[in-house]
Amino acid sequence: CSSKQPPSRQPRQIYRAWRMNPIAQQAREAHRNSVEHSRLSAHYRQHRDQLIRQLHAGGDWSYGRLARHIGCSRELIAKIVQDGHK
C-alpha cells in the first residue's frame, strides 16, 4: 500500500493567480525579451570582435583608426585585439 498523497492544489492555484496578474505577465515577457536580447547582443559582439581582429591583423588599421571608423573607444579596440591573442 502506498502512502503517497495526491499533489497539493496550492501550487496550481498560485500559478493561476500569477497568470491572471497583468503585472506578473509583463514581468515575464520583459524577462524573456531580456534573455533574447542578451543572446543577440553576445552574437553581435562576437562578430564585431572577429571583424576588428581581422582588420587589425591586416596591418593597415591602428587602434585609433579602427575606433574612429567603428565609433567606439580606442581602449575597447585594444581590449578586443589583446583578448584575441590569449
mmCIF file of N, CA and C in Angstrom:
data_model
loop_
_atom_site.group_PDB
_atom_site.id
_atom_site.type_symbol
_atom_site.label_atom_id
_atom_site.label_comp_id
_atom_site.label_asym_id
_atom_site.label_seq_id
_atom_site.Cartn_x
_atom_site.Cartn_y
_atom_site.Cartn_z
ATOM 1 N N CYS A 1 0.844 -1.175 0.000
ATOM 2 C CA CYS A 1 0.000 0.000 0.000
ATOM 3 C C CYS A 1 0.897 1.248 0.000
ATOM 4 N N SER A 2 0.649 2.160 -0.884
ATOM 5 C CA SER A 2 1.471 3.358 -0.990
ATOM 6 C C SER A 2 0.948 4.442 -0.068
ATOM 7 N N SER A 3 1.874 5.146 0.580
ATOM 8 C CA SER A 3 1.471 6.219 1.482
ATOM 9 C C SER A 3 1.532 7.582 0.795
ATOM 10 N N LYS A 4 1.702 7.585 -0.536
ATOM 11 C CA LYS A 4 1.755 8.853 -1.257
ATOM 12 C C LYS A 4 0.395 9.526 -1.225
ATOM 13 N N GLN A 5 0.438 10.835 -1.047
ATOM 14 C CA GLN A 5 -0.788 11.614 -1.069
ATOM 15 C C GLN A 5 -0.865 12.343 -2.407
ATOM 16 N N PRO A 6 -2.063 12.659 -2.852
ATOM 17 C CA PRO A 6 -2.181 13.381 -4.120
ATOM 18 C C PRO A 6 -1.504 14.744 -4.019
ATOM 19 N N PRO A 7 -0.993 15.262 -5.139
ATOM 20 C CA PRO A 7 -0.309 16.552 -5.091
ATOM 21 C C PRO A 7 -1.236 17.666 -4.632
ATOM 22 N N SER A 8 -0.662 18.597 -3.941
ATOM 23 C CA SER A 8 -1.424 19.728 -3.427
ATOM 24 C C SER A 8 -1.879 20.613 -4.578
ATOM 25 N N ARG A 9 -3.030 21.193 -4.438
ATOM 26 C CA ARG A 9 -3.533 22.103 -5.458
ATOM 27 C C ARG A 9 -2.990 23.515 -5.257
ATOM 28 N N GLN A 10 -2.345 23.756 -4.146
ATOM 29 C CA GLN A 10 -1.875 25.101 -3.847
ATOM 30 C C GLN A 10 -0.914 25.646 -4.914
ATOM 31 N N PRO A 11 0.105 24.909 -5.363
ATOM 32 C CA PRO A 11 0.979 25.468 -6.403
ATOM 33 C C PRO A 11 0.207 25.818 -7.673
ATOM 34 N N ARG A 12 -0.768 25.010 -8.013
ATOM 35 C CA ARG A 12 -1.564 25.269 -9.206
ATOM 36 C C ARG A 12 -2.381 26.555 -9.028
ATOM 37 N N GLN A 13 -2.896 26.768 -7.836
ATOM 38 C CA GLN A 13 -3.665 27.981 -7.567
ATOM 39 C C GLN A 13 -2.762 29.212 -7.650
ATOM 40 N N ILE A 14 -1.546 29.088 -7.154
ATOM 41 C CA ILE A 14 -0.593 30.190 -7.230
ATOM 42 C C ILE A 14 -0.279 30.488 -8.694
ATOM 43 N N TYR A 15 -0.099 29.434 -9.497
ATOM 44 C CA TYR A 15 0.199 29.609 -10.917
ATOM 45 C C TYR A 15 -0.959 30.317 -11.615
ATOM 46 N N ARG A 16 -2.183 29.914 -11.322
ATOM 47 C CA ARG A 16 -3.346 30.566 -11.942
ATOM 48 C C ARG A 16 -3.420 32.035 -11.554
ATOM 49 N N ALA A 17 -3.152 32.339 -10.304
ATOM 50 C CA ALA A 17 -3.184 33.728 -9.852
ATOM 51 C C ALA A 17 -2.102 34.528 -10.573
ATOM 52 N N TRP A 18 -0.947 33.921 -10.762
ATOM 53 C CA TRP A 18 0.137 34.590 -11.463
ATOM 54 C C TRP A 18 -0.255 34.848 -12.908
ATOM 55 N N ARG A 19 -0.877 33.877 -13.563
ATOM 56 C CA ARG A 19 -1.262 34.038 -14.965
ATOM 57 C C ARG A 19 -2.292 35.136 -15.151
ATOM 58 N N MET A 20 -3.096 35.378 -14.164
ATOM 59 C CA MET A 20 -4.143 36.378 -14.291
ATOM 60 C C MET A 20 -3.645 37.765 -13.895
ATOM 61 N N ASN A 21 -2.475 37.866 -13.341
ATOM 62 C CA ASN A 21 -1.945 39.145 -12.902
ATOM 63 C C ASN A 21 -1.214 39.809 -14.071
ATOM 64 N N PRO A 22 -1.728 40.937 -14.569
ATOM 65 C CA PRO A 22 -1.108 41.562 -15.744
ATOM 66 C C PRO A 22 0.311 42.071 -15.486
ATOM 67 N N ILE A 23 0.597 42.502 -14.269
ATOM 68 C CA ILE A 23 1.954 42.968 -13.972
ATOM 69 C C ILE A 23 2.935 41.796 -14.000
ATOM 70 N N ALA A 24 2.530 40.664 -13.457
ATOM 71 C CA ALA A 24 3.380 39.474 -13.478
ATOM 72 C C ALA A 24 3.588 38.998 -14.912
ATOM 73 N N GLN A 25 2.562 39.088 -15.730
ATOM 74 C CA GLN A 25 2.692 38.698 -17.137
ATOM 75 C C GLN A 25 3.673 39.628 -17.860
ATOM 76 N N GLN A 26 3.606 40.920 -17.570
ATOM 77 C CA GLN A 26 4.529 41.879 -18.189
ATOM 78 C C GLN A 26 5.962 41.614 -17.735
ATOM 79 N N ALA A 27 6.119 41.280 -16.459
ATOM 80 C CA ALA A 27 7.457 40.973 -15.939
ATOM 81 C C ALA A 27 8.023 39.737 -16.625
ATOM 82 N N ARG A 28 7.185 38.735 -16.831
ATOM 83 C CA ARG A 28 7.634 37.515 -17.509
ATOM 84 C C ARG A 28 8.049 37.824 -18.942
ATOM 85 N N GLU A 29 7.246 38.613 -19.644
ATOM 86 C CA GLU A 29 7.568 38.979 -21.021
ATOM 87 C C GLU A 29 8.846 39.814 -21.086
ATOM 88 N N ALA A 30 9.015 40.739 -20.154
ATOM 89 C CA ALA A 30 10.232 41.552 -20.110
ATOM 90 C C ALA A 30 11.457 40.671 -19.869
ATOM 91 N N HIS A 31 11.304 39.672 -19.008
ATOM 92 C CA HIS A 31 12.410 38.744 -18.740
ATOM 93 C C HIS A 31 12.760 37.959 -20.002
ATOM 94 N N ARG A 32 11.767 37.442 -20.679
ATOM 95 C CA ARG A 32 12.019 36.689 -21.918
ATOM 96 C C ARG A 32 12.716 37.566 -22.956
ATOM 97 N N ASN A 33 12.250 38.803 -23.097
ATOM 98 C CA ASN A 33 12.872 39.722 -24.047
ATOM 99 C C ASN A 33 14.317 40.014 -23.659
ATOM 100 N N SER A 34 14.555 40.187 -22.368
ATOM 101 C CA SER A 34 15.897 40.470 -21.883
ATOM 102 C C SER A 34 16.849 39.319 -22.207
ATOM 103 N N VAL A 35 16.397 38.101 -21.989
ATOM 104 C CA VAL A 35 17.220 36.928 -22.272
ATOM 105 C C VAL A 35 17.526 36.854 -23.766
ATOM 106 N N GLU A 36 16.520 37.065 -24.586
ATOM 107 C CA GLU A 36 16.716 37.003 -26.036
ATOM 108 C C GLU A 36 17.660 38.108 -26.510
ATOM 109 N N HIS A 37 17.491 39.305 -26.000
ATOM 110 C CA HIS A 37 18.369 40.408 -26.393
ATOM 111 C C HIS A 37 19.800 40.166 -25.926
ATOM 112 N N SER A 38 19.961 39.537 -24.781
ATOM 113 C CA SER A 38 21.308 39.206 -24.297
ATOM 114 C C SER A 38 21.998 38.238 -25.253
ATOM 115 N N ARG A 39 21.237 37.248 -25.720
ATOM 116 C CA ARG A 39 21.801 36.284 -26.680
ATOM 117 C C ARG A 39 22.200 36.983 -27.976
ATOM 118 N N LEU A 40 21.318 37.837 -28.478
ATOM 119 C CA LEU A 40 21.625 38.558 -29.714
ATOM 120 C C LEU A 40 22.820 39.477 -29.539
ATOM 121 N N SER A 41 22.868 40.174 -28.415
ATOM 122 C CA SER A 41 23.987 41.076 -28.150
ATOM 123 C C SER A 41 25.306 40.313 -28.113
ATOM 124 N N ALA A 42 25.307 39.169 -27.487
ATOM 125 C CA ALA A 42 26.528 38.354 -27.419
ATOM 126 C C ALA A 42 26.962 37.933 -28.817
ATOM 127 N N HIS A 43 25.999 37.564 -29.656
ATOM 128 C CA HIS A 43 26.307 37.164 -31.035
ATOM 129 C C HIS A 43 26.927 38.329 -31.801
ATOM 130 N N TYR A 44 26.316 39.523 -31.703
ATOM 131 C CA TYR A 44 26.834 40.692 -32.413
ATOM 132 C C TYR A 44 28.194 41.128 -31.891
ATOM 133 N N ARG A 45 28.413 41.052 -30.583
ATOM 134 C CA ARG A 45 29.728 41.402 -30.027
ATOM 135 C C ARG A 45 30.801 40.454 -30.548
ATOM 136 N N GLN A 46 30.480 39.175 -30.575
ATOM 137 C CA GLN A 46 31.437 38.183 -31.061
ATOM 138 C C GLN A 46 31.788 38.453 -32.525
ATOM 139 N N HIS A 47 30.792 38.752 -33.324
ATOM 140 C CA HIS A 47 31.019 39.045 -34.744
ATOM 141 C C HIS A 47 31.846 40.324 -34.902
ATOM 142 N N ARG A 48 31.485 41.381 -34.150
ATOM 143 C CA ARG A 48 32.236 42.638 -34.181
ATOM 144 C C ARG A 48 33.695 42.394 -33.822
ATOM 145 N N ASP A 49 33.928 41.649 -32.754
ATOM 146 C CA ASP A 49 35.291 41.393 -32.296
ATOM 147 C C ASP A 49 36.094 40.650 -33.357
ATOM 148 N N GLN A 50 35.482 39.692 -33.997
ATOM 149 C CA GLN A 50 36.144 38.924 -35.050
ATOM 150 C C GLN A 50 36.551 39.849 -36.211
ATOM 151 N N LEU A 51 35.653 40.737 -36.614
ATOM 152 C CA LEU A 51 35.948 41.657 -37.709
ATOM 153 C C LEU A 51 37.055 42.640 -37.331
ATOM 154 N N ILE A 52 37.014 43.140 -36.093
ATOM 155 C CA ILE A 52 38.052 44.063 -35.628
ATOM 156 C C ILE A 52 39.413 43.371 -35.630
ATOM 157 N N ARG A 53 39.470 42.158 -35.136
ATOM 158 C CA ARG A 53 40.742 41.421 -35.119
ATOM 159 C C ARG A 53 41.251 41.178 -36.535
ATOM 160 N N GLN A 54 40.329 40.867 -37.430
ATOM 161 C CA GLN A 54 40.701 40.630 -38.830
ATOM 162 C C GLN A 54 41.282 41.907 -39.454
ATOM 163 N N LEU A 55 40.623 43.031 -39.240
ATOM 164 C CA LEU A 55 41.123 44.293 -39.774
ATOM 165 C C LEU A 55 42.490 44.646 -39.184
ATOM 166 N N HIS A 56 42.619 44.504 -37.874
ATOM 167 C CA HIS A 56 43.882 44.862 -37.212
ATOM 168 C C HIS A 56 45.009 43.944 -37.673
ATOM 169 N N ALA A 57 44.707 42.674 -37.880
ATOM 170 C CA ALA A 57 45.739 41.720 -38.308
ATOM 171 C C ALA A 57 46.255 42.054 -39.708
ATOM 172 N N GLY A 58 45.441 42.729 -40.518
ATOM 173 C CA GLY A 58 45.874 43.108 -41.856
ATOM 174 C C GLY A 58 46.994 44.132 -41.854
ATOM 175 N N GLY A 59 47.180 44.821 -40.732
ATOM 176 C CA GLY A 59 48.297 45.736 -40.586
ATOM 177 C C GLY A 59 48.018 47.173 -40.965
ATOM 178 N N ASP A 60 46.930 47.451 -41.643
ATOM 179 C CA ASP A 60 46.639 48.817 -42.088
ATOM 180 C C ASP A 60 45.809 49.615 -41.099
ATOM 181 N N TRP A 61 45.352 48.986 -40.050
ATOM 182 C CA TRP A 61 44.420 49.639 -39.121
ATOM 183 C C TRP A 61 45.016 49.741 -37.735
ATOM 184 N N SER A 62 45.225 50.948 -37.269
ATOM 185 C CA SER A 62 45.682 51.171 -35.896
ATOM 186 C C SER A 62 44.469 51.139 -34.969
ATOM 187 N N TYR A 63 44.725 51.069 -33.676
ATOM 188 C CA TYR A 63 43.616 51.099 -32.713
ATOM 189 C C TYR A 63 42.787 52.381 -32.884
ATOM 190 N N GLY A 64 43.483 53.510 -33.014
ATOM 191 C CA GLY A 64 42.792 54.789 -33.144
ATOM 192 C C GLY A 64 41.948 54.865 -34.404
ATOM 193 N N ARG A 65 42.509 54.412 -35.514
ATOM 194 C CA ARG A 65 41.766 54.446 -36.780
ATOM 195 C C ARG A 65 40.548 53.533 -36.713
ATOM 196 N N LEU A 66 40.719 52.343 -36.172
ATOM 197 C CA LEU A 66 39.580 51.434 -36.009
ATOM 198 C C LEU A 66 38.503 52.072 -35.134
ATOM 199 N N ALA A 67 38.924 52.657 -34.033
ATOM 200 C CA ALA A 67 37.973 53.266 -33.100
ATOM 201 C C ALA A 67 37.173 54.376 -33.787
ATOM 202 N N ARG A 68 37.852 55.204 -34.549
ATOM 203 C CA ARG A 68 37.156 56.302 -35.250
ATOM 204 C C ARG A 68 36.150 55.767 -36.270
ATOM 205 N N HIS A 69 36.542 54.780 -37.036
ATOM 206 C CA HIS A 69 35.663 54.239 -38.076
ATOM 207 C C HIS A 69 34.494 53.442 -37.505
ATOM 208 N N ILE A 70 34.719 52.765 -36.402
ATOM 209 C CA ILE A 70 33.666 51.934 -35.806
ATOM 210 C C ILE A 70 32.770 52.755 -34.892
ATOM 211 N N GLY A 71 33.358 53.757 -34.252
ATOM 212 C CA GLY A 71 32.569 54.595 -33.353
ATOM 213 C C GLY A 71 32.621 54.142 -31.908
ATOM 214 N N CYS A 72 33.775 53.639 -31.518
ATOM 215 C CA CYS A 72 33.952 53.221 -30.119
ATOM 216 C C CYS A 72 35.286 53.765 -29.623
ATOM 217 N N SER A 73 35.657 53.392 -28.426
ATOM 218 C CA SER A 73 36.900 53.904 -27.854
ATOM 219 C C SER A 73 38.108 53.089 -28.320
ATOM 220 N N ARG A 74 39.237 53.756 -28.303
ATOM 221 C CA ARG A 74 40.498 53.096 -28.615
ATOM 222 C C ARG A 74 40.779 51.984 -27.598
ATOM 223 N N GLU A 75 40.388 52.237 -26.345
ATOM 224 C CA GLU A 75 40.596 51.240 -25.279
ATOM 225 C C GLU A 75 39.815 49.954 -25.564
ATOM 226 N N LEU A 76 38.593 50.103 -26.092
ATOM 227 C CA LEU A 76 37.806 48.905 -26.424
ATOM 228 C C LEU A 76 38.494 48.118 -27.537
ATOM 229 N N ILE A 77 38.974 48.816 -28.547
ATOM 230 C CA ILE A 77 39.692 48.143 -29.646
ATOM 231 C C ILE A 77 40.902 47.397 -29.096
ATOM 232 N N ALA A 78 41.669 48.056 -28.240
ATOM 233 C CA ALA A 78 42.851 47.423 -27.654
ATOM 234 C C ALA A 78 42.470 46.169 -26.878
ATOM 235 N N LYS A 79 41.423 46.251 -26.095
ATOM 236 C CA LYS A 79 40.985 45.085 -25.315
ATOM 237 C C LYS A 79 40.585 43.933 -26.226
ATOM 238 N N ILE A 80 39.817 44.240 -27.264
ATOM 239 C CA ILE A 80 39.359 43.200 -28.199
ATOM 240 C C ILE A 80 40.544 42.540 -28.875
ATOM 241 N N VAL A 81 41.477 43.342 -29.374
ATOM 242 C CA VAL A 81 42.637 42.786 -30.090
ATOM 243 C C VAL A 81 43.509 41.970 -29.128
ATOM 244 N N GLN A 82 43.774 42.514 -27.941
ATOM 245 C CA GLN A 82 44.634 41.816 -26.980
ATOM 246 C C GLN A 82 43.975 40.539 -26.459
ATOM 247 N N ASP A 83 42.655 40.568 -26.259
ATOM 248 C CA ASP A 83 41.954 39.349 -25.808
ATOM 249 C C ASP A 83 41.996 38.267 -26.872
ATOM 250 N N GLY A 84 42.112 38.661 -28.128
ATOM 251 C CA GLY A 84 42.198 37.695 -29.213
ATOM 252 C C GLY A 84 43.532 36.970 -29.279
ATOM 253 N N HIS A 85 44.534 37.534 -28.624
ATOM 254 C CA HIS A 85 45.866 36.902 -28.615
ATOM 255 C C HIS A 85 46.040 35.907 -27.492
ATOM 256 N N LYS A 86 45.063 35.788 -26.636
ATOM 257 C CA LYS A 86 45.179 34.876 -25.479
ATOM 258 C C LYS A 86 44.904 33.461 -25.869
#
